[in-house]
Amino acid sequence: MKKFKPALVLIAVMAIFSCSTVPLTGRKQLNLVGDAEVNQSAAASYKQLLTDPKTKVIATGTDAQRVKTIGNRLASAIEKYLKDNGYGDQYSFNWEFNLIQSSEVNAWCMPGGKVAVYSGLLPVANTDAYLAVVMGHEIGHAIARHSAERISQEMIVQGGGQLVGAATSQQSQATQTAISTLYGVGSQLKLLAYSRNQESEADRLGLTFMAMAGYDPHNAIAFWQRMAAQNKGGAPPELLSTHPADATRIANIQNLIPEAMKYYKK
């Protein structure tokens, strides 16, 4: 008799009943972890980063004020949308917006609304609208709970690996190794596909959020073209990347702009 694996049964049951809906897009998603736990961990990591002696937070000046002003405009618009559409009680964000000295062309938003913009991004995002594109996109990841979703997907993959191991336990070692390898490759490609889908969903949410905050979504096309020009060293094939190819992203954004413009008010 094969050994009973309660952990796998628990994951399967949780997967059936742990679905949530992404605001605006309406996509059903798997969520096996609670917001409180994820947000608390993110807040601790954010605080640790800001207090690290190696981190230089730019607290004053025009650029720091731009980050905070644009961030607060986005946050206010998003919270109003969530409240007006029945999602208000599902989110408890303690927003923070900080500019960090770094040559990296990057920005991110942790769960719970902890946002960081690196100064290396500013020459590319050299207008308020361009910066709103990036910040709206990164906040979109947090609103869509992509971090929790990724954790949940990893849990399912790990549970699936245990099932594969149990199912092939009577096979030869060579067969077990081959099947395990194929499963590993297949699951990682699937996760990469999920990542690209999350990026596209964050683009959609970000466009709408910037429109709600009073920034014209048409600016997203020019911004991502500027970002594409930064990839002088080339990029991996789209299939093996966590992000859509530049051309794919820009084409998708062009198709999404009419939807976002419904929320745009100057």
PDB file of C-alpha atoms in Angstrom:
ATOM      1  CA  MET A   1       0.000   0.000   0.000  1.00  0.00           C
ATOM      2  CA  LYS A   2       1.298   3.406  -0.956  1.00  0.00           C
ATOM      3  CA  LYS A   3       2.006   5.784   1.897  1.00  0.00           C
ATOM      4  CA  PHE A   4      -0.702   8.370   2.543  1.00  0.00           C
ATOM      5  CA  LYS A   5       0.570  11.912   2.002  1.00  0.00           C
ATOM      6  CA  PRO A   6      -1.625  14.336   3.965  1.00  0.00           C
ATOM      7  CA  ALA A   7       0.394  17.363   2.806  1.00  0.00           C
ATOM      8  CA  LEU A   8      -0.500  16.653  -0.810  1.00  0.00           C
ATOM      9  CA  VAL A   9      -4.153  16.153   0.058  1.00  0.00           C
ATOM     10  CA  LEU A  10      -4.137  19.429   1.973  1.00  0.00           C
ATOM     11  CA  ILE A  11      -2.640  21.318  -0.987  1.00  0.00           C
ATOM     12  CA  ALA A  12      -5.229  19.788  -3.322  1.00  0.00           C
ATOM     13  CA  VAL A  13      -8.116  20.787  -1.039  1.00  0.00           C
ATOM     14  CA  MET A  14      -6.716  24.300  -0.575  1.00  0.00           C
ATOM     15  CA  ALA A  15      -6.309  24.655  -4.332  1.00  0.00           C
ATOM     16  CA  ILE A  16      -9.998  23.904  -4.822  1.00  0.00           C
ATOM     17  CA  PHE A  17     -11.250  26.423  -2.293  1.00  0.00           C
ATOM     18  CA  SER A  18      -8.549  29.118  -2.330  1.00  0.00           C
ATOM     19  CA  CYS A  19      -9.464  31.152  -5.375  1.00  0.00           C
ATOM     20  CA  SER A  20      -9.748  34.919  -5.517  1.00  0.00           C
ATOM     21  CA  THR A  21     -10.580  37.446  -8.229  1.00  0.00           C
ATOM     22  CA  VAL A  22      -8.230  40.114  -9.564  1.00  0.00           C
ATOM     23  CA  PRO A  23      -9.870  43.558  -9.559  1.00  0.00           C
ATOM     24  CA  LEU A  24     -10.612  45.036 -12.984  1.00  0.00           C
ATOM     25  CA  THR A  25      -9.432  42.030 -15.012  1.00  0.00           C
ATOM     26  CA  GLY A  26     -11.807  39.580 -13.293  1.00  0.00           C
ATOM     27  CA  ARG A  27      -9.267  36.758 -13.553  1.00  0.00           C
ATOM     28  CA  LYS A  28      -9.642  33.909 -11.082  1.00  0.00           C
ATOM     29  CA  GLN A  29      -6.378  33.086  -9.352  1.00  0.00           C
ATOM     30  CA  LEU A  30      -5.006  30.501  -6.964  1.00  0.00           C
ATOM     31  CA  ASN A  31      -4.061  31.923  -3.574  1.00  0.00           C
ATOM     32  CA  LEU A  32      -2.872  29.567  -0.856  1.00  0.00           C
ATOM     33  CA  VAL A  33      -1.318  32.206   1.412  1.00  0.00           C
ATOM     34  CA  GLY A  34      -2.955  34.971   3.404  1.00  0.00           C
ATOM     35  CA  ASP A  35      -2.481  38.675   2.741  1.00  0.00           C
ATOM     36  CA  ALA A  36      -1.605  39.429   6.373  1.00  0.00           C
ATOM     37  CA  GLU A  37       1.354  37.063   6.353  1.00  0.00           C
ATOM     38  CA  VAL A  38       2.657  38.216   2.967  1.00  0.00           C
ATOM     39  CA  ASN A  39       2.208  41.923   3.734  1.00  0.00           C
ATOM     40  CA  GLN A  40       3.897  41.611   7.117  1.00  0.00           C
ATOM     41  CA  SER A  41       6.887  39.875   5.586  1.00  0.00           C
ATOM     42  CA  ALA A  42       7.080  42.491   2.819  1.00  0.00           C
ATOM     43  CA  ALA A  43       6.918  45.369   5.305  1.00  0.00           C
ATOM     44  CA  ALA A  44       9.759  43.868   7.321  1.00  0.00           C
ATOM     45  CA  SER A  45      11.899  43.374   4.204  1.00  0.00           C
ATOM     46  CA  TYR A  46      11.164  46.921   3.042  1.00  0.00           C
ATOM     47  CA  LYS A  47      12.144  48.400   6.391  1.00  0.00           C
ATOM     48  CA  GLN A  48      15.311  46.333   6.450  1.00  0.00           C
ATOM     49  CA  LEU A  49      16.255  47.610   2.991  1.00  0.00           C
ATOM     50  CA  LEU A  50      15.634  51.258   3.862  1.00  0.00           C
ATOM     51  CA  THR A  51      17.665  51.020   7.078  1.00  0.00           C
ATOM     52  CA  ASP A  52      20.539  49.080   5.524  1.00  0.00           C
ATOM     53  CA  PRO A  53      23.701  51.239   5.640  1.00  0.00           C
ATOM     54  CA  LYS A  54      24.353  50.298   2.006  1.00  0.00           C
ATOM     55  CA  THR A  55      21.012  51.778   0.913  1.00  0.00           C
ATOM     56  CA  LYS A  56      20.927  55.490   0.184  1.00  0.00           C
ATOM     57  CA  VAL A  57      17.379  56.801   0.343  1.00  0.00           C
ATOM     58  CA  ILE A  58      16.916  60.143  -1.402  1.00  0.00           C
ATOM     59  CA  ALA A  59      14.486  61.822   0.971  1.00  0.00           C
ATOM     60  CA  THR A  60      14.547  65.401  -0.280  1.00  0.00           C
ATOM     61  CA  GLY A  61      14.666  67.217  -3.589  1.00  0.00           C
ATOM     62  CA  THR A  62      12.540  67.446  -6.712  1.00  0.00           C
ATOM     63  CA  ASP A  63      12.915  63.815  -7.767  1.00  0.00           C
ATOM     64  CA  ALA A  64      12.011  62.434  -4.338  1.00  0.00           C
ATOM     65  CA  GLN A  65       8.949  64.676  -4.256  1.00  0.00           C
ATOM     66  CA  ARG A  66       7.935  63.526  -7.755  1.00  0.00           C
ATOM     67  CA  VAL A  67       7.995  59.895  -6.639  1.00  0.00           C
ATOM     68  CA  LYS A  68       5.862  60.613  -3.587  1.00  0.00           C
ATOM     69  CA  THR A  69       3.408  62.885  -5.412  1.00  0.00           C
ATOM     70  CA  ILE A  70       2.826  60.470  -8.291  1.00  0.00           C
ATOM     71  CA  GLY A  71       2.655  57.535  -5.891  1.00  0.00           C
ATOM     72  CA  ASN A  72       0.062  59.201  -3.694  1.00  0.00           C
ATOM     73  CA  ARG A  73      -2.050  60.180  -6.716  1.00  0.00           C
ATOM     74  CA  LEU A  74      -2.018  56.576  -7.895  1.00  0.00           C
ATOM     75  CA  ALA A  75      -2.773  55.229  -4.412  1.00  0.00           C
ATOM     76  CA  SER A  76      -5.736  57.578  -3.925  1.00  0.00           C
ATOM     77  CA  ALA A  77      -7.222  56.674  -7.303  1.00  0.00           C
ATOM     78  CA  ILE A  78      -6.724  52.945  -6.724  1.00  0.00           C
ATOM     79  CA  GLU A  79      -8.257  52.968  -3.255  1.00  0.00           C
ATOM     80  CA  LYS A  80     -11.294  54.852  -4.553  1.00  0.00           C
ATOM     81  CA  TYR A  81     -11.720  52.329  -7.369  1.00  0.00           C
ATOM     82  CA  LEU A  82     -11.408  49.377  -4.965  1.00  0.00           C
ATOM     83  CA  LYS A  83     -13.916  50.898  -2.557  1.00  0.00           C
ATOM     84  CA  ASP A  84     -16.396  51.806  -5.291  1.00  0.00           C
ATOM     85  CA  ASN A  85     -16.264  48.310  -6.777  1.00  0.00           C
ATOM     86  CA  GLY A  86     -16.608  46.201  -3.638  1.00  0.00           C
ATOM     87  CA  TYR A  87     -12.943  45.380  -3.065  1.00  0.00           C
ATOM     88  CA  GLY A  88     -12.284  47.896  -0.303  1.00  0.00           C
ATOM     89  CA  ASP A  89     -12.431  45.384   2.548  1.00  0.00           C
ATOM     90  CA  GLN A  90     -10.077  42.993   0.734  1.00  0.00           C
ATOM     91  CA  TYR A  91      -7.044  45.270   0.837  1.00  0.00           C
ATOM     92  CA  SER A  92      -5.143  46.834   3.705  1.00  0.00           C
ATOM     93  CA  PHE A  93      -2.240  48.740   2.176  1.00  0.00           C
ATOM     94  CA  ASN A  94       0.079  50.980   4.150  1.00  0.00           C
ATOM     95  CA  TRP A  95       1.545  52.887   1.227  1.00  0.00           C
ATOM     96  CA  GLU A  96       5.162  54.053   1.157  1.00  0.00           C
ATOM     97  CA  PHE A  97       7.025  55.599  -1.768  1.00  0.00           C
ATOM     98  CA  ASN A  98      10.791  56.023  -1.685  1.00  0.00           C
ATOM     99  CA  LEU A  99      13.481  57.003  -4.161  1.00  0.00           C
ATOM    100  CA  ILE A 100      16.710  55.009  -3.799  1.00  0.00           C
ATOM    101  CA  GLN A 101      20.107  55.986  -5.170  1.00  0.00           C
ATOM    102  CA  SER A 102      21.107  53.276  -7.635  1.00  0.00           C
ATOM    103  CA  SER A 103      22.251  53.003 -11.222  1.00  0.00           C
ATOM    104  CA  GLU A 104      19.694  50.255 -11.850  1.00  0.00           C
ATOM    105  CA  VAL A 105      16.889  51.112 -14.271  1.00  0.00           C
ATOM    106  CA  ASN A 106      14.268  49.620 -12.025  1.00  0.00           C
ATOM    107  CA  ALA A 107      11.309  50.073  -9.691  1.00  0.00           C
ATOM    108  CA  TRP A 108       9.147  47.668  -7.720  1.00  0.00           C
ATOM    109  CA  CYS A 109       6.174  47.414  -5.383  1.00  0.00           C
ATOM    110  CA  MET A 110       6.062  44.880  -2.576  1.00  0.00           C
ATOM    111  CA  PRO A 111       2.776  43.455  -1.294  1.00  0.00           C
ATOM    112  CA  GLY A 112       1.034  45.968   0.935  1.00  0.00           C
ATOM    113  CA  GLY A 113       2.036  48.990  -1.142  1.00  0.00           C
ATOM    114  CA  LYS A 114       5.757  49.293  -0.370  1.00  0.00           C
ATOM    115  CA  VAL A 115       7.193  51.040  -3.441  1.00  0.00           C
ATOM    116  CA  ALA A 116      10.795  51.794  -4.386  1.00  0.00           C
ATOM    117  CA  VAL A 117      12.018  53.691  -7.436  1.00  0.00           C
ATOM    118  CA  TYR A 118      15.710  53.581  -8.327  1.00  0.00           C
ATOM    119  CA  SER A 119      17.308  56.825  -9.466  1.00  0.00           C
ATOM    120  CA  GLY A 120      18.729  55.039 -12.515  1.00  0.00           C
ATOM    121  CA  LEU A 121      15.188  54.845 -13.888  1.00  0.00           C
ATOM    122  CA  LEU A 122      14.631  58.607 -13.872  1.00  0.00           C
ATOM    123  CA  PRO A 123      16.561  59.460 -17.066  1.00  0.00           C
ATOM    124  CA  VAL A 124      14.249  57.050 -18.924  1.00  0.00           C
ATOM    125  CA  ALA A 125      11.088  57.979 -16.990  1.00  0.00           C
ATOM    126  CA  ASN A 126      11.860  61.673 -17.393  1.00  0.00           C
ATOM    127  CA  THR A 127       8.246  62.891 -17.304  1.00  0.00           C
ATOM    128  CA  ASP A 128       5.570  62.461 -14.646  1.00  0.00           C
ATOM    129  CA  ALA A 129       3.465  60.409 -17.054  1.00  0.00           C
ATOM    130  CA  TYR A 130       6.373  58.059 -17.821  1.00  0.00           C
ATOM    131  CA  LEU A 131       7.017  57.571 -14.116  1.00  0.00           C
ATOM    132  CA  ALA A 132       3.318  56.909 -13.584  1.00  0.00           C
ATOM    133  CA  VAL A 133       3.532  54.164 -16.222  1.00  0.00           C
ATOM    134  CA  VAL A 134       6.209  52.341 -14.246  1.00  0.00           C
ATOM    135  CA  MET A 135       4.747  52.900 -10.805  1.00  0.00           C
ATOM    136  CA  GLY A 136       1.253  51.974 -11.970  1.00  0.00           C
ATOM    137  CA  HIS A 137       2.613  48.769 -13.485  1.00  0.00           C
ATOM    138  CA  GLU A 138       4.506  47.800 -10.328  1.00  0.00           C
ATOM    139  CA  ILE A 139       1.535  48.610  -8.105  1.00  0.00           C
ATOM    140  CA  GLY A 140      -0.550  46.467 -10.461  1.00  0.00           C
ATOM    141  CA  HIS A 141       1.517  43.451  -9.409  1.00  0.00           C
ATOM    142  CA  ALA A 142       0.648  44.133  -5.756  1.00  0.00           C
ATOM    143  CA  ILE A 143      -3.059  44.736  -6.384  1.00  0.00           C
ATOM    144  CA  ALA A 144      -3.222  41.496  -8.376  1.00  0.00           C
ATOM    145  CA  ARG A 145      -1.432  39.661  -5.525  1.00  0.00           C
ATOM    146  CA  HIS A 146       1.111  38.240  -7.938  1.00  0.00           C
ATOM    147  CA  SER A 147       3.641  37.478  -5.178  1.00  0.00           C
ATOM    148  CA  ALA A 148       1.149  35.348  -3.260  1.00  0.00           C
ATOM    149  CA  GLU A 149       0.078  33.696  -6.486  1.00  0.00           C
ATOM    150  CA  ARG A 150       3.670  32.792  -7.339  1.00  0.00           C
ATOM    151  CA  ILE A 151       4.190  31.305  -3.864  1.00  0.00           C
ATOM    152  CA  SER A 152       1.014  29.278  -4.355  1.00  0.00           C
ATOM    153  CA  GLN A 153       2.175  28.045  -7.767  1.00  0.00           C
ATOM    154  CA  GLU A 154       5.515  26.970  -6.309  1.00  0.00           C
ATOM    155  CA  MET A 155       3.667  25.054  -3.577  1.00  0.00           C
ATOM    156  CA  ILE A 156       1.615  23.222  -6.203  1.00  0.00           C
ATOM    157  CA  VAL A 157       4.731  22.434  -8.261  1.00  0.00           C
ATOM    158  CA  GLN A 158       6.469  21.032  -5.196  1.00  0.00           C
ATOM    159  CA  GLY A 159       3.421  18.955  -4.339  1.00  0.00           C
ATOM    160  CA  GLY A 160       3.237  17.722  -7.937  1.00  0.00           C
ATOM    161  CA  GLY A 161       6.880  16.707  -7.767  1.00  0.00           C
ATOM    162  CA  GLN A 162       6.131  14.546  -4.752  1.00  0.00           C
ATOM    163  CA  LEU A 163       3.260  12.921  -6.626  1.00  0.00           C
ATOM    164  CA  VAL A 164       5.488  12.211  -9.624  1.00  0.00           C
ATOM    165  CA  GLY A 165       8.087  10.678  -7.329  1.00  0.00           C
ATOM    166  CA  ALA A 166       5.472   8.474  -5.666  1.00  0.00           C
ATOM    167  CA  ALA A 167       3.966   7.388  -8.996  1.00  0.00           C
ATOM    168  CA  THR A 168       7.346   6.358 -10.445  1.00  0.00           C
ATOM    169  CA  SER A 169       8.815   4.810  -7.303  1.00  0.00           C
ATOM    170  CA  GLN A 170       8.553   1.285  -8.765  1.00  0.00           C
ATOM    171  CA  GLN A 171      10.275   2.257 -12.018  1.00  0.00           C
ATOM    172  CA  SER A 172      13.974   1.941 -12.779  1.00  0.00           C
ATOM    173  CA  GLN A 173      16.288   4.691 -11.558  1.00  0.00           C
ATOM    174  CA  ALA A 174      16.886   5.813 -15.152  1.00  0.00           C
ATOM    175  CA  THR A 175      13.149   6.125 -15.779  1.00  0.00           C
ATOM    176  CA  GLN A 176      12.599   7.993 -12.519  1.00  0.00           C
ATOM    177  CA  THR A 177      15.374  10.431 -13.394  1.00  0.00           C
ATOM    178  CA  ALA A 178      14.068  11.027 -16.920  1.00  0.00           C
ATOM    179  CA  ILE A 179      10.491  11.612 -15.787  1.00  0.00           C
ATOM    180  CA  SER A 180      11.611  13.855 -12.926  1.00  0.00           C
ATOM    181  CA  THR A 181      13.722  15.924 -15.329  1.00  0.00           C
ATOM    182  CA  LEU A 182      10.878  16.289 -17.815  1.00  0.00           C
ATOM    183  CA  TYR A 183       8.521  17.313 -15.033  1.00  0.00           C
ATOM    184  CA  GLY A 184      11.016  19.880 -13.759  1.00  0.00           C
ATOM    185  CA  VAL A 185      11.527  21.427 -17.190  1.00  0.00           C
ATOM    186  CA  GLY A 186       7.818  21.428 -17.964  1.00  0.00           C
ATOM    187  CA  SER A 187       6.851  22.983 -14.647  1.00  0.00           C
ATOM    188  CA  GLN A 188       9.492  25.716 -14.941  1.00  0.00           C
ATOM    189  CA  LEU A 189       8.333  26.606 -18.462  1.00  0.00           C
ATOM    190  CA  LYS A 190       4.792  26.768 -17.130  1.00  0.00           C
ATOM    191  CA  LEU A 191       5.890  29.112 -14.340  1.00  0.00           C
ATOM    192  CA  LEU A 192       7.678  31.312 -16.880  1.00  0.00           C
ATOM    193  CA  ALA A 193       4.446  31.488 -18.869  1.00  0.00           C
ATOM    194  CA  TYR A 194       2.618  32.491 -15.667  1.00  0.00           C
ATOM    195  CA  SER A 195       5.223  35.227 -15.134  1.00  0.00           C
ATOM    196  CA  ARG A 196       4.662  36.640 -18.615  1.00  0.00           C
ATOM    197  CA  ASN A 197       0.914  36.570 -18.053  1.00  0.00           C
ATOM    198  CA  GLN A 198       1.387  38.409 -14.763  1.00  0.00           C
ATOM    199  CA  GLU A 199       3.472  41.066 -16.505  1.00  0.00           C
ATOM    200  CA  SER A 200       0.743  41.578 -19.098  1.00  0.00           C
ATOM    201  CA  GLU A 201      -1.902  41.778 -16.383  1.00  0.00           C
ATOM    202  CA  ALA A 202       0.199  44.341 -14.488  1.00  0.00           C
ATOM    203  CA  ASP A 203       0.444  46.364 -17.711  1.00  0.00           C
ATOM    204  CA  ARG A 204      -3.343  46.337 -18.026  1.00  0.00           C
ATOM    205  CA  LEU A 205      -3.885  47.331 -14.407  1.00  0.00           C
ATOM    206  CA  GLY A 206      -1.127  49.941 -14.544  1.00  0.00           C
ATOM    207  CA  LEU A 207      -2.587  51.632 -17.610  1.00  0.00           C
ATOM    208  CA  THR A 208      -5.963  51.917 -15.944  1.00  0.00           C
ATOM    209  CA  PHE A 209      -4.523  53.077 -12.627  1.00  0.00           C
ATOM    210  CA  MET A 210      -2.497  55.850 -14.275  1.00  0.00           C
ATOM    211  CA  ALA A 211      -5.603  56.907 -16.199  1.00  0.00           C
ATOM    212  CA  MET A 212      -7.604  57.048 -12.958  1.00  0.00           C
ATOM    213  CA  ALA A 213      -4.875  59.225 -11.467  1.00  0.00           C
ATOM    214  CA  GLY A 214      -5.052  61.681 -14.375  1.00  0.00           C
ATOM    215  CA  TYR A 215      -2.104  60.536 -16.528  1.00  0.00           C
ATOM    216  CA  ASP A 216      -2.741  59.839 -20.222  1.00  0.00           C
ATOM    217  CA  PRO A 217      -2.202  56.088 -20.882  1.00  0.00           C
ATOM    218  CA  HIS A 218      -0.934  56.827 -24.406  1.00  0.00           C
ATOM    219  CA  ASN A 219       2.379  57.747 -22.762  1.00  0.00           C
ATOM    220  CA  ALA A 220       2.944  54.061 -22.007  1.00  0.00           C
ATOM    221  CA  ILE A 221       3.796  53.310 -25.641  1.00  0.00           C
ATOM    222  CA  ALA A 222       6.578  55.899 -25.790  1.00  0.00           C
ATOM    223  CA  PHE A 223       7.883  54.868 -22.383  1.00  0.00           C
ATOM    224  CA  TRP A 224       8.181  51.164 -23.214  1.00  0.00           C
ATOM    225  CA  GLN A 225       9.826  52.088 -26.508  1.00  0.00           C
ATOM    226  CA  ARG A 226      12.386  54.032 -24.475  1.00  0.00           C
ATOM    227  CA  MET A 227      12.834  51.015 -22.200  1.00  0.00           C
ATOM    228  CA  ALA A 228      13.285  48.722 -25.201  1.00  0.00           C
ATOM    229  CA  ALA A 229      16.077  50.979 -26.399  1.00  0.00           C
ATOM    230  CA  GLN A 230      17.883  50.293 -23.103  1.00  0.00           C
ATOM    231  CA  ASN A 231      18.198  46.581 -23.946  1.00  0.00           C
ATOM    232  CA  LYS A 232      21.358  47.088 -25.960  1.00  0.00           C
ATOM    233  CA  GLY A 233      22.761  43.748 -24.858  1.00  0.00           C
ATOM    234  CA  GLY A 234      19.772  41.858 -26.214  1.00  0.00           C
ATOM    235  CA  ALA A 235      17.197  39.776 -24.367  1.00  0.00           C
ATOM    236  CA  PRO A 236      16.538  36.041 -23.996  1.00  0.00           C
ATOM    237  CA  PRO A 237      13.891  34.406 -26.204  1.00  0.00           C
ATOM    238  CA  GLU A 238      10.386  35.267 -25.035  1.00  0.00           C
ATOM    239  CA  LEU A 239       9.618  31.622 -24.221  1.00  0.00           C
ATOM    240  CA  LEU A 240      12.493  31.587 -21.711  1.00  0.00           C
ATOM    241  CA  SER A 241      11.824  35.012 -20.250  1.00  0.00           C
ATOM    242  CA  THR A 242       9.708  36.125 -17.310  1.00  0.00           C
ATOM    243  CA  HIS A 243       8.704  39.210 -19.310  1.00  0.00           C
ATOM    244  CA  PRO A 244       7.007  39.492 -22.708  1.00  0.00           C
ATOM    245  CA  ALA A 245       9.209  40.514 -25.613  1.00  0.00           C
ATOM    246  CA  ASP A 246       9.349  44.285 -26.082  1.00  0.00           C
ATOM    247  CA  ALA A 247       7.400  44.205 -29.335  1.00  0.00           C
ATOM    248  CA  THR A 248       4.761  41.940 -27.797  1.00  0.00           C
ATOM    249  CA  ARG A 249       4.365  44.177 -24.768  1.00  0.00           C
ATOM    250  CA  ILE A 250       4.019  47.361 -26.832  1.00  0.00           C
ATOM    251  CA  ALA A 251       1.470  45.742 -29.153  1.00  0.00           C
ATOM    252  CA  ASN A 252      -0.558  44.518 -26.167  1.00  0.00           C
ATOM    253  CA  ILE A 253      -0.470  47.965 -24.590  1.00  0.00           C
ATOM    254  CA  GLN A 254      -1.739  49.543 -27.794  1.00  0.00           C
ATOM    255  CA  ASN A 255      -4.723  47.180 -27.650  1.00  0.00           C
ATOM    256  CA  LEU A 256      -5.351  47.973 -23.972  1.00  0.00           C
ATOM    257  CA  ILE A 257      -5.287  51.766 -24.216  1.00  0.00           C
ATOM    258  CA  PRO A 258      -8.951  52.145 -25.305  1.00  0.00           C
ATOM    259  CA  GLU A 259     -10.063  50.345 -22.133  1.00  0.00           C
ATOM    260  CA  ALA A 260      -7.823  52.513 -19.932  1.00  0.00           C
ATOM    261  CA  MET A 261      -9.003  55.717 -21.598  1.00  0.00           C
ATOM    262  CA  LYS A 262     -12.510  55.098 -20.270  1.00  0.00           C
ATOM    263  CA  TYR A 263     -11.117  55.984 -16.839  1.00  0.00           C
ATOM    264  CA  TYR A 264      -9.005  58.944 -17.947  1.00  0.00           C
ATOM    265  CA  LYS A 265      -9.820  62.421 -16.699  1.00  0.00           C
ATOM    266  CA  LYS A 266      -7.363  65.268 -17.184  1.00  0.00           C
TER     267      LYS A 266
END
